[in-house]
C-alpha positions as YAML, in Angstrom:
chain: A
units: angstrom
residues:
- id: 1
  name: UNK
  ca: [14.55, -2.22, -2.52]
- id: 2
  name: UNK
  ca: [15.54, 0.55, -0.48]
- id: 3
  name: UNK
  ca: [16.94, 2.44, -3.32]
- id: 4
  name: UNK
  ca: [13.66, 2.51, -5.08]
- id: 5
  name: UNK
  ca: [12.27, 4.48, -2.60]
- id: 6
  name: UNK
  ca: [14.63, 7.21, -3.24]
- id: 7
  name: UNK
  ca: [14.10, 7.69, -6.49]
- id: 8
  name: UNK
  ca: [10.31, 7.48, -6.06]
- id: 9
  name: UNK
  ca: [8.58, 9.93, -3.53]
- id: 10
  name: UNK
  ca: [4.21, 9.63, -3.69]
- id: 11
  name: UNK
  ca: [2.45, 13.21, -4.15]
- id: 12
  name: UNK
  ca: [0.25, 14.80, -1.73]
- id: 13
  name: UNK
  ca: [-1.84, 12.52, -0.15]
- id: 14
  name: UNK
  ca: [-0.92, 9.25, -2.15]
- id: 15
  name: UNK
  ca: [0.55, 5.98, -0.18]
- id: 16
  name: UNK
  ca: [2.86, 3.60, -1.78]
- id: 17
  name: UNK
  ca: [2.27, 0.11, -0.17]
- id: 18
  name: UNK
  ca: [3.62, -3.48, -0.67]
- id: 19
  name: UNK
  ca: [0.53, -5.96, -0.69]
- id: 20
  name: UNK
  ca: [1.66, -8.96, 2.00]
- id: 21
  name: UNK
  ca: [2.14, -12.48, 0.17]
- id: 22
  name: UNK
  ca: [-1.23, -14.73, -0.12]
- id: 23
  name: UNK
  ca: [-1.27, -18.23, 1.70]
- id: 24
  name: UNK
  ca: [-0.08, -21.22, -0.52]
- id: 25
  name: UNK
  ca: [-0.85, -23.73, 2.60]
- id: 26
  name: UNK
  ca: [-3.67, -23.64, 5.02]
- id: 27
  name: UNK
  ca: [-3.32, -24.11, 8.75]
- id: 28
  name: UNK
  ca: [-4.15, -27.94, 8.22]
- id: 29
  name: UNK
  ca: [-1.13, -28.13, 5.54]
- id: 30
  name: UNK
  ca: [-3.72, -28.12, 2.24]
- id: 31
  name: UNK
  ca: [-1.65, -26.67, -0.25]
- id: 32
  name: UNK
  ca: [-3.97, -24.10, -1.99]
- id: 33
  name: UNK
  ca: [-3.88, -23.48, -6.14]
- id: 34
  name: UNK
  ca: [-3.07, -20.56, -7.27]
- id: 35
  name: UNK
  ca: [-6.42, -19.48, -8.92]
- id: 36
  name: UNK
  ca: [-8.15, -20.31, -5.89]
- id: 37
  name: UNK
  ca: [-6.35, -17.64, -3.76]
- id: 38
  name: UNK
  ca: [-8.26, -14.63, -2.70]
- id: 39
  name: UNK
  ca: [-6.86, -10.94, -3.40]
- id: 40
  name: UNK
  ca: [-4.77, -10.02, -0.31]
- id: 41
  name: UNK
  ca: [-6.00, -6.91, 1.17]
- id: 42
  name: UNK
  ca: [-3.01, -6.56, 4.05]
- id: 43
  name: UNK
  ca: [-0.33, -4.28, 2.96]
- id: 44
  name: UNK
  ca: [3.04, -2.39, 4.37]
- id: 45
  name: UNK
  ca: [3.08, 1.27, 3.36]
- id: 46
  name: UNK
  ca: [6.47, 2.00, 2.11]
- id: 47
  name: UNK
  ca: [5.97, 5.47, 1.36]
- id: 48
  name: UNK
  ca: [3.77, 8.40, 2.00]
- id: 49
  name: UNK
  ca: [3.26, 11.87, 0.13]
- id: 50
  name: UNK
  ca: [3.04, 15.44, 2.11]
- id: 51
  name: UNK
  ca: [0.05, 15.63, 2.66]
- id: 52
  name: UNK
  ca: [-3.11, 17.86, 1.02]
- id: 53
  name: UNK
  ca: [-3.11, 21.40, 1.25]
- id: 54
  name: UNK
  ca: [-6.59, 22.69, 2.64]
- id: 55
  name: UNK
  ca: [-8.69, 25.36, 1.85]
- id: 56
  name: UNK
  ca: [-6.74, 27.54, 4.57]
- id: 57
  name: UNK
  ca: [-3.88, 26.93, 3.13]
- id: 58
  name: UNK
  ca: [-2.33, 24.52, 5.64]
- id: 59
  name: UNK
  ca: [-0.88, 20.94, 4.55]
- id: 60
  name: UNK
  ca: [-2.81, 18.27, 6.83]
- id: 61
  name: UNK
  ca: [-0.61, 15.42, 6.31]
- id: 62
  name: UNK
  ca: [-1.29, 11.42, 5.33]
- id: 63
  name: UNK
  ca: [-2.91, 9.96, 8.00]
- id: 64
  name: UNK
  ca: [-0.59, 6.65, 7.77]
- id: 65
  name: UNK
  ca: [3.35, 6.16, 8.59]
- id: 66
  name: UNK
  ca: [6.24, 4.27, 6.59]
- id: 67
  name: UNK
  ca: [5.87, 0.58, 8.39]
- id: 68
  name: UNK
  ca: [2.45, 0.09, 8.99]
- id: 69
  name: UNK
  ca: [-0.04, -2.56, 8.09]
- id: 70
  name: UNK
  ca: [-2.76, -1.12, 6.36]
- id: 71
  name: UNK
  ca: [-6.56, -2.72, 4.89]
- id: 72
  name: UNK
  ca: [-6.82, -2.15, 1.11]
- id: 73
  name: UNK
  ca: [-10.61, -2.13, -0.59]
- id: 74
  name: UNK
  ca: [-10.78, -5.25, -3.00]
- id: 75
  name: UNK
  ca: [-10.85, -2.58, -5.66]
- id: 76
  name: UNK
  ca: [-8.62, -0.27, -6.68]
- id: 77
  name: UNK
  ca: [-5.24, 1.61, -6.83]
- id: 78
  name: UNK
  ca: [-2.14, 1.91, -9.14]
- id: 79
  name: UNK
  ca: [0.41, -0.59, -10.18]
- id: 80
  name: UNK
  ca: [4.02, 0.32, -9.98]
- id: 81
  name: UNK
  ca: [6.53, -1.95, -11.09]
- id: 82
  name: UNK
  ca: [10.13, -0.60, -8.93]
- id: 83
  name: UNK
  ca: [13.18, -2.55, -9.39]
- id: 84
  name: UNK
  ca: [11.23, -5.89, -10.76]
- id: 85
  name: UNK
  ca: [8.20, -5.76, -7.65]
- id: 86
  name: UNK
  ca: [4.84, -4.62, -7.72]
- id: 87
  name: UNK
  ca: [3.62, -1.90, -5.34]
- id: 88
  name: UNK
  ca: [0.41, -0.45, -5.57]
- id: 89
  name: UNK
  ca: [-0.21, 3.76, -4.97]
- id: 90
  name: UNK
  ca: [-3.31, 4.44, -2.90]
- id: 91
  name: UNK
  ca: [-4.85, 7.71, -1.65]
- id: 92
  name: UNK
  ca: [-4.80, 8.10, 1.92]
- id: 93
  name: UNK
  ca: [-8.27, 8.11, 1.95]
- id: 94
  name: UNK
  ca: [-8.97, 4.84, -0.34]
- id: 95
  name: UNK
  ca: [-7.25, 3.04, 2.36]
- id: 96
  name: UNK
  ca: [-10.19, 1.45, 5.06]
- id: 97
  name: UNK
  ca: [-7.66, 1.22, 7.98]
- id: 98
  name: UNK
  ca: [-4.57, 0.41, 10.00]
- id: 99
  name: UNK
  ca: [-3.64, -2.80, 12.46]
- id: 100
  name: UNK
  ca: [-2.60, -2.01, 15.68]
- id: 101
  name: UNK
  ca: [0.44, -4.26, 17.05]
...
Protein backbone atom coordinates (compact mmCIF):
# COMPACT_ATOMS: atom_id res chain seq x y z
CA UNK A 1 0.00 0.00 0.00
CA UNK A 2 2.88 2.10 0.35
CA UNK A 3 3.22 2.64 -3.27
CA UNK A 4 -0.16 4.16 -3.51
CA UNK A 5 0.83 6.85 -1.57
CA UNK A 6 3.36 7.88 -4.01
CA UNK A 7 1.47 8.18 -6.73
CA UNK A 8 -1.29 9.99 -4.81
CA UNK A 9 -0.35 13.27 -2.85
CA UNK A 10 -3.89 15.24 -1.18
CA UNK A 11 -4.08 19.13 -2.16
CA UNK A 12 -3.89 21.90 0.19
CA UNK A 13 -5.57 21.23 3.16
CA UNK A 14 -7.16 17.74 2.27
CA UNK A 15 -6.29 14.44 4.53
CA UNK A 16 -6.28 11.04 3.12
CA UNK A 17 -7.26 8.57 5.96
CA UNK A 18 -7.89 4.77 6.29
CA UNK A 19 -11.22 4.24 8.36
CA UNK A 20 -10.14 1.44 11.27
CA UNK A 21 -12.08 -2.01 10.79
CA UNK A 22 -15.68 -2.22 12.66
CA UNK A 23 -16.13 -4.96 15.47
CA UNK A 24 -17.53 -8.38 14.19
CA UNK A 25 -17.49 -9.74 18.03
CA UNK A 26 -18.36 -7.93 21.16
CA UNK A 27 -16.35 -8.06 24.36
CA UNK A 28 -18.75 -10.95 25.59
CA UNK A 29 -17.90 -12.97 22.21
CA UNK A 30 -21.57 -12.04 20.42
CA UNK A 31 -20.72 -12.17 16.97
CA UNK A 32 -22.38 -9.00 15.49
CA UNK A 33 -24.21 -9.03 11.71
CA UNK A 34 -23.04 -7.09 9.39
CA UNK A 35 -26.03 -4.66 8.92
CA UNK A 36 -26.11 -4.11 12.46
CA UNK A 37 -22.60 -2.51 12.61
CA UNK A 38 -22.34 1.16 13.18
CA UNK A 39 -20.19 3.49 10.73
CA UNK A 40 -16.65 3.57 12.20
CA UNK A 41 -15.61 7.02 12.83
CA UNK A 42 -11.71 6.13 13.98
CA UNK A 43 -9.35 6.56 11.20
CA UNK A 44 -5.31 6.60 10.40
CA UNK A 45 -4.37 9.57 8.22
CA UNK A 46 -2.14 8.30 5.58
CA UNK A 47 -1.56 11.41 3.90
CA UNK A 48 -1.77 15.10 4.26
CA UNK A 49 -1.78 18.09 1.63
CA UNK A 50 0.47 21.48 2.13
CA UNK A 51 -1.46 23.24 3.70
CA UNK A 52 -3.85 26.56 2.74
CA UNK A 53 -2.36 29.59 1.68
CA UNK A 54 -3.80 32.65 3.76
CA UNK A 55 -4.77 35.90 2.95
CA UNK A 56 -1.03 37.07 3.72
CA UNK A 57 0.17 34.91 1.60
CA UNK A 58 1.72 32.37 3.98
CA UNK A 59 0.87 28.45 3.77
CA UNK A 60 -0.47 27.46 7.41
CA UNK A 61 -0.17 23.84 7.13
CA UNK A 62 -2.75 20.67 7.98
CA UNK A 63 -3.18 20.58 11.40
CA UNK A 64 -2.81 16.55 11.49
CA UNK A 65 0.42 14.21 10.81
CA UNK A 66 0.87 10.88 8.67
CA UNK A 67 0.08 8.15 11.65
CA UNK A 68 -2.41 9.57 13.67
CA UNK A 69 -5.81 8.49 14.83
CA UNK A 70 -8.22 10.90 13.90
CA UNK A 71 -12.49 11.32 14.72
CA UNK A 72 -14.43 11.49 11.40
CA UNK A 73 -18.19 13.24 11.43
CA UNK A 74 -20.77 10.38 10.57
CA UNK A 75 -21.16 12.37 7.39
CA UNK A 76 -19.07 13.06 4.83
CA UNK A 77 -15.84 12.91 2.71
CA UNK A 78 -14.56 11.29 -0.57
CA UNK A 79 -14.11 7.73 -1.56
CA UNK A 80 -10.90 6.67 -3.13
CA UNK A 81 -10.43 3.32 -4.24
CA UNK A 82 -6.04 2.88 -4.29
CA UNK A 83 -4.71 -0.40 -5.18
CA UNK A 84 -8.21 -2.40 -4.38
CA UNK A 85 -8.87 -0.35 -0.61
CA UNK A 86 -11.03 2.33 0.23
CA UNK A 87 -9.67 5.56 1.76
CA UNK A 88 -11.69 8.41 2.30
CA UNK A 89 -10.21 12.37 1.55
CA UNK A 90 -11.25 14.80 4.28
CA UNK A 91 -10.50 18.51 4.77
CA UNK A 92 -8.48 19.25 7.65
CA UNK A 93 -11.11 21.04 9.02
CA UNK A 94 -14.09 18.34 8.52
CA UNK A 95 -12.08 16.26 10.78
CA UNK A 96 -13.56 16.74 14.79
CA UNK A 97 -10.22 15.60 16.36
CA UNK A 98 -7.13 13.57 17.16
CA UNK A 99 -6.40 10.66 20.02
CA UNK A 100 -3.64 11.18 22.07
CA UNK A 101 -1.48 7.88 22.85
Amino acid sequence: AGKAFRKFLPLFDRVLVERCAAETVTKGGIMIPEKAQGKVLQATVVAVGSGTRGKDGEIHPVSVKVGEKVLLPEYGGTKIVLEDKDYYLFRDGDILGKYLD
